[in-house]
PDB file of C-alpha atoms and ligand atoms in Angstrom:
ATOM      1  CA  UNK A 742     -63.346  42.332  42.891  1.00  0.00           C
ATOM      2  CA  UNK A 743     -61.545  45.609  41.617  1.00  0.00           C
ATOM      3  CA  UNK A 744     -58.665  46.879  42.991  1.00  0.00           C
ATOM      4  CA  UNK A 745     -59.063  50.880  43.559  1.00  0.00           C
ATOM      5  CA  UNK A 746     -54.880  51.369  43.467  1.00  0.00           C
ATOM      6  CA  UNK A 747     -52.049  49.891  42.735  1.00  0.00           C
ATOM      7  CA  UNK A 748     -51.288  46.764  45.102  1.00  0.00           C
ATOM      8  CA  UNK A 749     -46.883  45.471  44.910  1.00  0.00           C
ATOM      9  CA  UNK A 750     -47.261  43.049  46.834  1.00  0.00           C
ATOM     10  CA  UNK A 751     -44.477  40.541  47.979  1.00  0.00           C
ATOM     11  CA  UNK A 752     -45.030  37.073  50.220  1.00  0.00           C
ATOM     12  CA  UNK A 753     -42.506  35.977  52.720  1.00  0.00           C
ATOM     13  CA  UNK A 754     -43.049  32.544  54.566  1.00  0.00           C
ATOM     14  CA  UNK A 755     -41.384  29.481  55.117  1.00  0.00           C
ATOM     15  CA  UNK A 756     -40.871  26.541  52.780  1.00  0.00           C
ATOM     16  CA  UNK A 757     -44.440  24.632  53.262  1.00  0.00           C
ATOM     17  CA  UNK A 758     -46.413  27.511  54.090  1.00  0.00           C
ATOM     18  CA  UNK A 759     -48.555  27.731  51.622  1.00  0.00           C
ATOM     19  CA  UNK A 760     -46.860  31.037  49.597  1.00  0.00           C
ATOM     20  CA  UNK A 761     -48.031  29.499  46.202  1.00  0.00           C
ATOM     21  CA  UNK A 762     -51.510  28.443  47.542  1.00  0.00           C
ATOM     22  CA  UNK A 763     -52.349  32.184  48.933  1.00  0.00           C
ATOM     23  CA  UNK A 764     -50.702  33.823  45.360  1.00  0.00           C
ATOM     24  CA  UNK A 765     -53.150  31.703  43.626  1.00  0.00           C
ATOM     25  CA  UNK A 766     -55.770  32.840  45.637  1.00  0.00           C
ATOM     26  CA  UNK A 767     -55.009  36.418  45.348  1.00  0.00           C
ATOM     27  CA  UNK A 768     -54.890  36.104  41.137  1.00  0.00           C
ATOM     28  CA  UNK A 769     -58.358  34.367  41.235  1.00  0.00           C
ATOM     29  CA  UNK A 770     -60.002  37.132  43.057  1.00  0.00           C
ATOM     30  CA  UNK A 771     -58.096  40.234  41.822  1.00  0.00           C
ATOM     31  CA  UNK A 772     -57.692  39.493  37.911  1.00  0.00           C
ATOM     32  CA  UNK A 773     -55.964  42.974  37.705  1.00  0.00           C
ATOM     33  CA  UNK A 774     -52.817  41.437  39.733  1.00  0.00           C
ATOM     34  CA  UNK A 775     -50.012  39.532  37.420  1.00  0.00           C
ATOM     35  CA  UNK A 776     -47.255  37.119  39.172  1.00  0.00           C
ATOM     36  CA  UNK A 777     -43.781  37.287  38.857  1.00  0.00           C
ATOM     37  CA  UNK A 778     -41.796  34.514  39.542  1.00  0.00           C
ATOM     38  CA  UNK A 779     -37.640  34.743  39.800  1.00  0.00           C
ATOM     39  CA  UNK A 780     -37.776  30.628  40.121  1.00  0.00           C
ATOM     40  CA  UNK A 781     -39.360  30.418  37.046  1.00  0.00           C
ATOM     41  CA  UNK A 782     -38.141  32.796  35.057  1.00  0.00           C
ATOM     42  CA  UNK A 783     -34.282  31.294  35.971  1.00  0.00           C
ATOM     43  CA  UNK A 784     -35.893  28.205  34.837  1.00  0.00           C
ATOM     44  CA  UNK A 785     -37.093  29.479  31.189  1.00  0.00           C
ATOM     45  CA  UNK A 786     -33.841  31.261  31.135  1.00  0.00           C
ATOM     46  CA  UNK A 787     -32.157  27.569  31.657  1.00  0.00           C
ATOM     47  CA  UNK A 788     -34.219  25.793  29.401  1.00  0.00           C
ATOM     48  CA  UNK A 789     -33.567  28.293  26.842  1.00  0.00           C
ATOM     49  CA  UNK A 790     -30.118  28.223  26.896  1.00  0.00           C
ATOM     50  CA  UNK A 791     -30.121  31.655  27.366  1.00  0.00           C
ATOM     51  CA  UNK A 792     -26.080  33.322  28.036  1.00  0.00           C
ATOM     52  CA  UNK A 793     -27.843  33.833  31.475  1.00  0.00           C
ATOM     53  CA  UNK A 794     -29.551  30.036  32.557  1.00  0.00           C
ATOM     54  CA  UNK A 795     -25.897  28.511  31.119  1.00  0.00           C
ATOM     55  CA  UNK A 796     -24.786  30.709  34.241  1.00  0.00           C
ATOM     56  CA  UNK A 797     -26.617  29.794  36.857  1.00  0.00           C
ATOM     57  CA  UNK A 798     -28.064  26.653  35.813  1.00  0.00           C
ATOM     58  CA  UNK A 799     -25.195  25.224  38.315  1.00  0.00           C
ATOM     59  CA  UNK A 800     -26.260  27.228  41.174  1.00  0.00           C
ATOM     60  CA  UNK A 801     -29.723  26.333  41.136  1.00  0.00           C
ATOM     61  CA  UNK A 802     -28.909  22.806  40.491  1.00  0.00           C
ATOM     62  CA  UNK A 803     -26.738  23.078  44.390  1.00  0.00           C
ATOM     63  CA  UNK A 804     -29.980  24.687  45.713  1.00  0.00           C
ATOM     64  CA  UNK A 805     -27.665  27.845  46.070  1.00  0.00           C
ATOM     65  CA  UNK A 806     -28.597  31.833  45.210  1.00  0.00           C
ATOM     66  CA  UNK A 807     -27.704  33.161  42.343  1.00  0.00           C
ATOM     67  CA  UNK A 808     -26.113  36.154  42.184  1.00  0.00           C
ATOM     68  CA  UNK A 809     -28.119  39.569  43.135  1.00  0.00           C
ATOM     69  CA  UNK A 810     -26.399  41.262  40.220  1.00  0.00           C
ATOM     70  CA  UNK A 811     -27.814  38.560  37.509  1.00  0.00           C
ATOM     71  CA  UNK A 812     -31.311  38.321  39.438  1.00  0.00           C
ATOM     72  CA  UNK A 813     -31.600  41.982  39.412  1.00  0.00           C
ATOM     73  CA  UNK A 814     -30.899  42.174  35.897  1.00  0.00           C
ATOM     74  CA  UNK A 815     -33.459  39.718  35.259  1.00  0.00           C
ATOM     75  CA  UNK A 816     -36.117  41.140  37.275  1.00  0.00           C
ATOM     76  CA  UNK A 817     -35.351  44.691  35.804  1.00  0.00           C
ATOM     77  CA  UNK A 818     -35.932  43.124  32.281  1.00  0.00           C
ATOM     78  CA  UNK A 819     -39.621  41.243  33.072  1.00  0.00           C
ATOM     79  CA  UNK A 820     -40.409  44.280  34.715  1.00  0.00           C
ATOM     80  CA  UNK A 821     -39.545  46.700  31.879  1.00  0.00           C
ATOM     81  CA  UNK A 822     -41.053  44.098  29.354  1.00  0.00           C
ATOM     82  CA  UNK A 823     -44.769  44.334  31.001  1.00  0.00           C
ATOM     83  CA  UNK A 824     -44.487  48.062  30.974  1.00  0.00           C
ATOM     84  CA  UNK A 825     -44.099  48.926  34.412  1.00  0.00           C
ATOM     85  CA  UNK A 826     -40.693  49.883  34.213  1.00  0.00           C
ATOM     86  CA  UNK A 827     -39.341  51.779  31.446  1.00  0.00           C
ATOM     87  CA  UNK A 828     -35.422  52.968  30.911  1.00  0.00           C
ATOM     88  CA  UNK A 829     -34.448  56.250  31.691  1.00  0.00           C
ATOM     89  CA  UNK A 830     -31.334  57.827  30.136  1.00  0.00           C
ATOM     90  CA  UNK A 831     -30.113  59.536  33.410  1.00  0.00           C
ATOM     91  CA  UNK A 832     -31.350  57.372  36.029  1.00  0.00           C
ATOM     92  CA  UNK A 833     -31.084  54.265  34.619  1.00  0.00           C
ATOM     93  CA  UNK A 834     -35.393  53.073  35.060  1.00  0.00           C
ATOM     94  CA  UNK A 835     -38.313  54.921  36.124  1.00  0.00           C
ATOM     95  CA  UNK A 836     -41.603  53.948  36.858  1.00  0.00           C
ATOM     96  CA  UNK A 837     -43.837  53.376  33.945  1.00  0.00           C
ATOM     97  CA  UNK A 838     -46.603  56.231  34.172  1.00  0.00           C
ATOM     98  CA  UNK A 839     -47.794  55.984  30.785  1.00  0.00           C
ATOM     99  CA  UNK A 840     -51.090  54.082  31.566  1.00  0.00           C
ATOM    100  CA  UNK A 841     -52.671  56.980  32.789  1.00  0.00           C
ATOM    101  CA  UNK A 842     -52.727  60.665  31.736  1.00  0.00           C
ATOM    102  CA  UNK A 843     -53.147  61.733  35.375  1.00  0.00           C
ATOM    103  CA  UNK A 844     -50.004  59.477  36.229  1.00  0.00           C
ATOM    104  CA  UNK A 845     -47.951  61.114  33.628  1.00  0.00           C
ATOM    105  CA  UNK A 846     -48.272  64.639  35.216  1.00  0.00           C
ATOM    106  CA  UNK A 847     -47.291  63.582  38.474  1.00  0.00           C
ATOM    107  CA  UNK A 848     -43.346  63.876  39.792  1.00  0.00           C
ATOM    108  CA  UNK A 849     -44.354  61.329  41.953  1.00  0.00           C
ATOM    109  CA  UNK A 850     -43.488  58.145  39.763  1.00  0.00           C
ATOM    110  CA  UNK A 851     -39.882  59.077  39.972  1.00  0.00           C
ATOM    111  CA  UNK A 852     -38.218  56.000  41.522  1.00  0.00           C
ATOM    112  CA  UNK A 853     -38.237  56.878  45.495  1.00  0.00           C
ATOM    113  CA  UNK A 854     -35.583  56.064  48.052  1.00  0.00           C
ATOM    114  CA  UNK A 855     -38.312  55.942  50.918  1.00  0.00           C
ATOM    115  CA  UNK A 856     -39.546  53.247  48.666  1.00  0.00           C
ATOM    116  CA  UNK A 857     -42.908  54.854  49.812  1.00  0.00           C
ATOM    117  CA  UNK A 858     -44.043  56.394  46.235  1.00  0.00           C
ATOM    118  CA  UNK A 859     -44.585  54.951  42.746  1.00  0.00           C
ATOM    119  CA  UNK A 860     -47.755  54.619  40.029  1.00  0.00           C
ATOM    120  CA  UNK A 861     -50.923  53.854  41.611  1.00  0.00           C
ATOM    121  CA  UNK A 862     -52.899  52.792  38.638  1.00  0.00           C
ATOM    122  CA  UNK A 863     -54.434  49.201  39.576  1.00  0.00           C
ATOM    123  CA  UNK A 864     -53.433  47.329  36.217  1.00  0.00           C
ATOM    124  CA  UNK A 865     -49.559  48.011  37.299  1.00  0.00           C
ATOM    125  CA  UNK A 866     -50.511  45.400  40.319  1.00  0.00           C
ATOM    126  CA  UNK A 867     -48.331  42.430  41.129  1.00  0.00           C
ATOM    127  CA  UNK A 868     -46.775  39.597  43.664  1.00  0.00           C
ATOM    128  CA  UNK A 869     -43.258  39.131  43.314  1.00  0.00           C
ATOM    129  CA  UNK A 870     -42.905  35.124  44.452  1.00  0.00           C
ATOM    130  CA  UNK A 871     -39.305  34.563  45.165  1.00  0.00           C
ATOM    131  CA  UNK A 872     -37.923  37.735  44.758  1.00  0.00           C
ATOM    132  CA  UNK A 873     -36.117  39.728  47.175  1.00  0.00           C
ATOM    133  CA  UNK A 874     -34.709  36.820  48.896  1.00  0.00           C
ATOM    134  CA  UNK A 875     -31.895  39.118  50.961  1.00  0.00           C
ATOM    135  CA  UNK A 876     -31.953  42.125  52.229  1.00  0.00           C
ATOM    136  CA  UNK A 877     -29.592  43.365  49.144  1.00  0.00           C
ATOM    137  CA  UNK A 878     -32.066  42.636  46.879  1.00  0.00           C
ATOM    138  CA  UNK A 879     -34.451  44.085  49.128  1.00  0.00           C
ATOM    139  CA  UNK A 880     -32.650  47.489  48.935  1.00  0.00           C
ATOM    140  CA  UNK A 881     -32.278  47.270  45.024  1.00  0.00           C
ATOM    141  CA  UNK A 882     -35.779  46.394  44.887  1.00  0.00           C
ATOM    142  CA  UNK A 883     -36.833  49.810  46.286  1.00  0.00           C
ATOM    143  CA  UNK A 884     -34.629  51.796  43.982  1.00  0.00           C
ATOM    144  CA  UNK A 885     -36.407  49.980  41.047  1.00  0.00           C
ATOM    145  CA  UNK A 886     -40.291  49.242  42.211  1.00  0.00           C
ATOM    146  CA  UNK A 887     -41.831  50.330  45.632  1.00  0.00           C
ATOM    147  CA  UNK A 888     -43.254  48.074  47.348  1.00  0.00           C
ATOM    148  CA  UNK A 889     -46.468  48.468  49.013  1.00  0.00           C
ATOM    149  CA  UNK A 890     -47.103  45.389  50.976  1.00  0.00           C
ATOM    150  CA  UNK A 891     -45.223  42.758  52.372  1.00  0.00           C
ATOM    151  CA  UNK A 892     -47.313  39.713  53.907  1.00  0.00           C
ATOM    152  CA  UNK A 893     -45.170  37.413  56.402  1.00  0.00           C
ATOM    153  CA  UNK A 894     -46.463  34.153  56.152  1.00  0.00           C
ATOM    154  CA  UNK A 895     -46.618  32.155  59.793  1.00  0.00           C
ATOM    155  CA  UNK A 896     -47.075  28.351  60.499  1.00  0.00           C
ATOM    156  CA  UNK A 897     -45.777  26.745  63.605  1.00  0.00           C
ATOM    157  CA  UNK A 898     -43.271  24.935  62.617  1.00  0.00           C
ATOM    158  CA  UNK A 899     -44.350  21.897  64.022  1.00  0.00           C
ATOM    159  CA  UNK A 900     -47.734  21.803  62.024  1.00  0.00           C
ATOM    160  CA  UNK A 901     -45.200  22.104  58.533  1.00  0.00           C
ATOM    161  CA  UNK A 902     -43.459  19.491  59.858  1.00  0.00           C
ATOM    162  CA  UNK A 903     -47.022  16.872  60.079  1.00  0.00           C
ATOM    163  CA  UNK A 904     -47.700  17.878  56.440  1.00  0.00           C
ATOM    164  CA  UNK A 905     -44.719  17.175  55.526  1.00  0.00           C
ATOM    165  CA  UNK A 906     -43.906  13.674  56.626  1.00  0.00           C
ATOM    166  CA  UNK A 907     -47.722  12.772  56.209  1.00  0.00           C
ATOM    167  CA  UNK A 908     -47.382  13.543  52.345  1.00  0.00           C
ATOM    168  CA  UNK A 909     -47.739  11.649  49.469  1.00  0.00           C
ATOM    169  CA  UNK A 910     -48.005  11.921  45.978  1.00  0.00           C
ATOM    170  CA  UNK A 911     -48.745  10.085  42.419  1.00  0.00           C
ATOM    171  CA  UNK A 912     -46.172  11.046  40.721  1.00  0.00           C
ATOM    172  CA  UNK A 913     -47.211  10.661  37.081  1.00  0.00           C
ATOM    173  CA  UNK A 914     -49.996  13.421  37.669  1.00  0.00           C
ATOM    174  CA  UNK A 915     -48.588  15.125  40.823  1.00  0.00           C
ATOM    175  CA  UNK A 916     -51.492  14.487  42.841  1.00  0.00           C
ATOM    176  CA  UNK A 917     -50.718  15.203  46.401  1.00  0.00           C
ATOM    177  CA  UNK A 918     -52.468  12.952  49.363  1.00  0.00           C
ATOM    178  CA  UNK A 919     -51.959  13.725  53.000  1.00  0.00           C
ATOM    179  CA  UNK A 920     -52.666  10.961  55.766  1.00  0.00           C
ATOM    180  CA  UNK A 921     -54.142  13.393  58.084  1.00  0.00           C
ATOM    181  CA  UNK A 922     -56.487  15.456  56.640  1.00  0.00           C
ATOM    182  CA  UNK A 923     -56.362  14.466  52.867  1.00  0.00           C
ATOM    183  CA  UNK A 924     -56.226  10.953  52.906  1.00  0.00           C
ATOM    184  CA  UNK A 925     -56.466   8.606  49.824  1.00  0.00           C
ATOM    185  CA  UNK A 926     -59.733   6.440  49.637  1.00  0.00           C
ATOM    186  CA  UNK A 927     -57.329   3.196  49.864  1.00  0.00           C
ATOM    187  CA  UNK A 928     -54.310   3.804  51.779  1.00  0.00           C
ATOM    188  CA  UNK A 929     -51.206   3.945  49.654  1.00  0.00           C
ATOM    189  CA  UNK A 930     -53.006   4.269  46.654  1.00  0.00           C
ATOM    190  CA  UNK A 931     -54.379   7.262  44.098  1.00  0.00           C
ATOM    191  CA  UNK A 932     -58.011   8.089  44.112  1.00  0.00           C
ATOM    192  CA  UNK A 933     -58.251   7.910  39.968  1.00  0.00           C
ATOM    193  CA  UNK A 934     -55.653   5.340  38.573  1.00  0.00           C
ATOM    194  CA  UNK A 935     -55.299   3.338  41.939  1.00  0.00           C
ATOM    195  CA  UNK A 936     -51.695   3.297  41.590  1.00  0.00           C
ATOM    196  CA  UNK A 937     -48.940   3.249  43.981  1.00  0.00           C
ATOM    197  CA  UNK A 938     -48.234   6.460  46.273  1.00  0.00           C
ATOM    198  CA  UNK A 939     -44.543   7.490  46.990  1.00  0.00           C
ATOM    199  CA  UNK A 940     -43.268   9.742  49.469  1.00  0.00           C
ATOM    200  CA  UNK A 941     -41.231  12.400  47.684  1.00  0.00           C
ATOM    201  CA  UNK A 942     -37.318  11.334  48.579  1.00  0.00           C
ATOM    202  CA  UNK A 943     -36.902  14.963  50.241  1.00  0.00           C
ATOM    203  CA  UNK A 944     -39.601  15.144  52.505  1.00  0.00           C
ATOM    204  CA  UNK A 945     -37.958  13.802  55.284  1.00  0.00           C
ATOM    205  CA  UNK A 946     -38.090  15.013  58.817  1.00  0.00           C
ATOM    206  CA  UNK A 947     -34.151  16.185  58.737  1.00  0.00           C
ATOM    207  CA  UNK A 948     -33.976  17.538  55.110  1.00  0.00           C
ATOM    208  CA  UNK A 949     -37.343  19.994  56.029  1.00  0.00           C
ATOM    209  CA  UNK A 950     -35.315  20.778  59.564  1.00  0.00           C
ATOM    210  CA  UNK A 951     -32.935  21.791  57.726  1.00  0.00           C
ATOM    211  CA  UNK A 952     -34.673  23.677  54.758  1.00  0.00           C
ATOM    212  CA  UNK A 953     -36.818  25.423  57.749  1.00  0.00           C
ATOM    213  CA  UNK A 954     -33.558  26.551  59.892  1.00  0.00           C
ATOM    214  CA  UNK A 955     -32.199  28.729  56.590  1.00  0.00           C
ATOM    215  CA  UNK A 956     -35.283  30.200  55.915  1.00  0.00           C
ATOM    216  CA  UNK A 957     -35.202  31.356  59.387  1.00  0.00           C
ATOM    217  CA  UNK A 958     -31.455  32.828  58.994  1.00  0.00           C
ATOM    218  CA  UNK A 959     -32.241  34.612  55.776  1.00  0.00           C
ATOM    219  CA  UNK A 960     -35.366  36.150  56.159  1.00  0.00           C
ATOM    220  CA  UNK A 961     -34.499  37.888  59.414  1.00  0.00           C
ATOM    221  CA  UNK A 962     -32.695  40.531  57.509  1.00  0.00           C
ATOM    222  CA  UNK A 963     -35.134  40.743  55.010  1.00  0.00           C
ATOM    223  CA  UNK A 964     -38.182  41.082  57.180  1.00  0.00           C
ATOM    224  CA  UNK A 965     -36.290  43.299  59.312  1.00  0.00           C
ATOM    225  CA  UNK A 966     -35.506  45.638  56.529  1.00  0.00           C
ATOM    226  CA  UNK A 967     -39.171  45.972  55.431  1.00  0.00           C
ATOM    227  CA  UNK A 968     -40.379  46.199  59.128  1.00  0.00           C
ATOM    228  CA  UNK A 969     -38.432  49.391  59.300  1.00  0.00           C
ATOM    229  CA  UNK A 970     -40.193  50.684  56.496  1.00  0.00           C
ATOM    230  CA  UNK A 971     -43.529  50.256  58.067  1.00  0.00           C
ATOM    231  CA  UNK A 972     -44.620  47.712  54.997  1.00  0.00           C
ATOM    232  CA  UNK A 973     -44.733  44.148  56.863  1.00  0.00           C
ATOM    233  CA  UNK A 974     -47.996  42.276  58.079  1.00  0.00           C
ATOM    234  CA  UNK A 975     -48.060  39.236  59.906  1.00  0.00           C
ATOM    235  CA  UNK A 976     -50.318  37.047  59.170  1.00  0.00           C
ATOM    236  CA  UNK A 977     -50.143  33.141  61.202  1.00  0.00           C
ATOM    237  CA  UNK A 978     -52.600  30.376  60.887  1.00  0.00           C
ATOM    238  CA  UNK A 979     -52.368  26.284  60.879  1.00  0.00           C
ATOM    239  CA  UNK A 980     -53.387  25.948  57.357  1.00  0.00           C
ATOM    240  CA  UNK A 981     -53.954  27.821  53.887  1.00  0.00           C
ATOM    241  CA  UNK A 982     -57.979  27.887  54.775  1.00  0.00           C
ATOM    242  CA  UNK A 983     -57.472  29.456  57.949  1.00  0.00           C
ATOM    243  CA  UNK A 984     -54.750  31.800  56.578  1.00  0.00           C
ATOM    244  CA  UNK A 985     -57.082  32.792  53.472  1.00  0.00           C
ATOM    245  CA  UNK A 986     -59.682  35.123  54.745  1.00  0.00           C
ATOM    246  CA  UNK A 987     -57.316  36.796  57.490  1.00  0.00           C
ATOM    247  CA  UNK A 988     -55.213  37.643  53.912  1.00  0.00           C
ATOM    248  CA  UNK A 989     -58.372  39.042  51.937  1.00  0.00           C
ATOM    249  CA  UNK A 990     -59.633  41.212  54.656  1.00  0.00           C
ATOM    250  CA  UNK A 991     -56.498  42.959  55.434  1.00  0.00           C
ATOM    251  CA  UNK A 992     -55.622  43.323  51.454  1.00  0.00           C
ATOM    252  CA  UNK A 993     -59.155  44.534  50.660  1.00  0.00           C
ATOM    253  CA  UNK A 994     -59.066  47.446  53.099  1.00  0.00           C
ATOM    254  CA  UNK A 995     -55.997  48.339  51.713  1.00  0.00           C
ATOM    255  CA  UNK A 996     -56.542  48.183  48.282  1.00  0.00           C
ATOM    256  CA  UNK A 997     -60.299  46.607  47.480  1.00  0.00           C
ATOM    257  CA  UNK A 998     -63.022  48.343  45.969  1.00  0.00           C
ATOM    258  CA  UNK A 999     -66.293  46.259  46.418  1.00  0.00           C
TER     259      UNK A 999
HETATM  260  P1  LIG B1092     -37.632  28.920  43.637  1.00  0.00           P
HETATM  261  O1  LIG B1092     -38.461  28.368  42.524  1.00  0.00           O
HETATM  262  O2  LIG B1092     -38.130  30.272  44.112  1.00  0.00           O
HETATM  263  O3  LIG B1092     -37.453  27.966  44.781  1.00  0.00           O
HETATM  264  O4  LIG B1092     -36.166  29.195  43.047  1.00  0.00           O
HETATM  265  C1  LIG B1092     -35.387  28.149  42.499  1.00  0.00           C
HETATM  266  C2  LIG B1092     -33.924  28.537  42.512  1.00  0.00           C
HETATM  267  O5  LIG B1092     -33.731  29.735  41.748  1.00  0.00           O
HETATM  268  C3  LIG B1092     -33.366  28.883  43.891  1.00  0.00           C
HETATM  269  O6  LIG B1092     -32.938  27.722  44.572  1.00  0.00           O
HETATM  270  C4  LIG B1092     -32.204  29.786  43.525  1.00  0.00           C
HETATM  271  O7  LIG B1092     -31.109  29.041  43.043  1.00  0.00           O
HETATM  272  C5  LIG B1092     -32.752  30.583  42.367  1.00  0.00           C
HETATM  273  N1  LIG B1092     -33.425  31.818  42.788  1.00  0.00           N
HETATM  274  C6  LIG B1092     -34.761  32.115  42.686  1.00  0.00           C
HETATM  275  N2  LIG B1092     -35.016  33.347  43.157  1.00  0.00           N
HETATM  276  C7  LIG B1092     -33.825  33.844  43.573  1.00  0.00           C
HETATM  277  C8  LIG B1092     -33.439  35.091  44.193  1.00  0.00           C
HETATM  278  N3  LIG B1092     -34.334  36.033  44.469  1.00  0.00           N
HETATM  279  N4  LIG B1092     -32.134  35.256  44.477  1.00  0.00           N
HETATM  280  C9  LIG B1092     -31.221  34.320  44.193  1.00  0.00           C
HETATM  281  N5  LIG B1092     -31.518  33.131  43.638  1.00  0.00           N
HETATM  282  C10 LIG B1092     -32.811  32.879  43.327  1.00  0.00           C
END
């Protein structure tokens, strides 16, 4: 399916809810939309040895943010090196409105406060996974890229919590088993090699508790701050397949062309 505009799309949701899972999803059925990922790209920048990933490869190692002004940095960089962004002497980065002639008469790809305006041409379509993560960032974020959509991810908390302690996984392969509704065809064991199952040493009740309570804290600012800007959706639902179509629908009226 074809998008008919531009779709900047960011996912908020708890730990467990199934944020990668829907992002896939999305890709699959809308080529035209690339992923960005600030987890990942800290990790190449760490594995690279890069001046920045020396930096924070402490931070992430604590499980603790890295500073907006490095993250911003890097985000302004991936974003400038797929062409969406390009510098601007005065401003510091504009929109990229080269991709289309139309786009490159219009005032309107000057970077907007409102965070309400920005190139519409479908191929400059993307989730940001991880990125804002605080309201800050947030507010950069709209300086740099608007962004068009924001999708609030909703599980009770208590059906993240039965995934989680019902999980296991082969850990050579990453294969992931759980009791309830994706059990193994011998308990304790995985479906190909046969061998052993583990629980992963984090997925306990109190660590996910914990994990769940933060993500509570931190997003409240963040959601809030979209909220006012008339961009969030809610969508809730007990699992990925129930969460799926509720997704598509609401994204293909707002920017699907059949
Ligand atoms: P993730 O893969 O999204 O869980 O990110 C892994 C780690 O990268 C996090 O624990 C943080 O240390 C860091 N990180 C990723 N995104 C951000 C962000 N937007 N702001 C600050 N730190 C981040």
């Amino acid at each position: 399916m074809r998008l008919s505009k531009a779709a900047r799309l960011i996912l908020v949701g708890a730990p467990g809810v199934g944020k990668g899972t829907q992002s896939g999803r999305l890709l699959k059925r809308f080529p035209q939309i690339q992923a960005i990922s600030s987890g990942d790209l800290l990790r190449e920048n760490v594995r690279n040895k890069t001046p920045l990933g020396i930096q924070v490869q402490r931070l992430m190692g604590h499980g603790s943010l890295v500073p907006d002004t490095m993250i911003l940095r890097l985000i302004t960089s991936e974003l400038t090196s797929r062409g969406w962004l390009k510098p601007n002497n005065t401003t510091g980065i504009t929109m990229n409105a080269s991709s289309t002639a139309e786009a490159e008469d219009s005032d309107d790809l000057t970077p907007s406060t409102s965070g309400l305006s920005g190139n519409e041409d479908p191929s400059a379509s993307f989730i940001l996974d991880g990125f804002p993560r605080t309201a800050p960032q947030a507010a950069a974020l709209d300086e740099l890229v608007p962004i068009n959509m924001v999708v609030h991810i909703s599980t009770p908390k208590s059906i993240i919590l039965d995934r989680i302690v019902n999980r296991w996984v082969h850990t050579p392969s990453g294969r992931l088993y759980n009791t309830t509704f994706n059990p193994p065809k011998v308990s304790g064991k995985d479906d190909v090699t046969g061998e052993t199952l583990v629980r992963r040493e984090d997925d306990s009740e109190e660590v996910w508790n914990t994990r769940l309570k933060k993500f509570e804290e931190t997003s409240l600012p963040l959601l809030e701050h979209y909220d006012k800007l008339g961009l969030l959706w809610r969508v809730e639902g007990e699992s990925s397949d129930e969460i799926s179509p509720k997704l598509f629908a609401e994204f293909e009226q707002r920017f699907g062309v059949a």
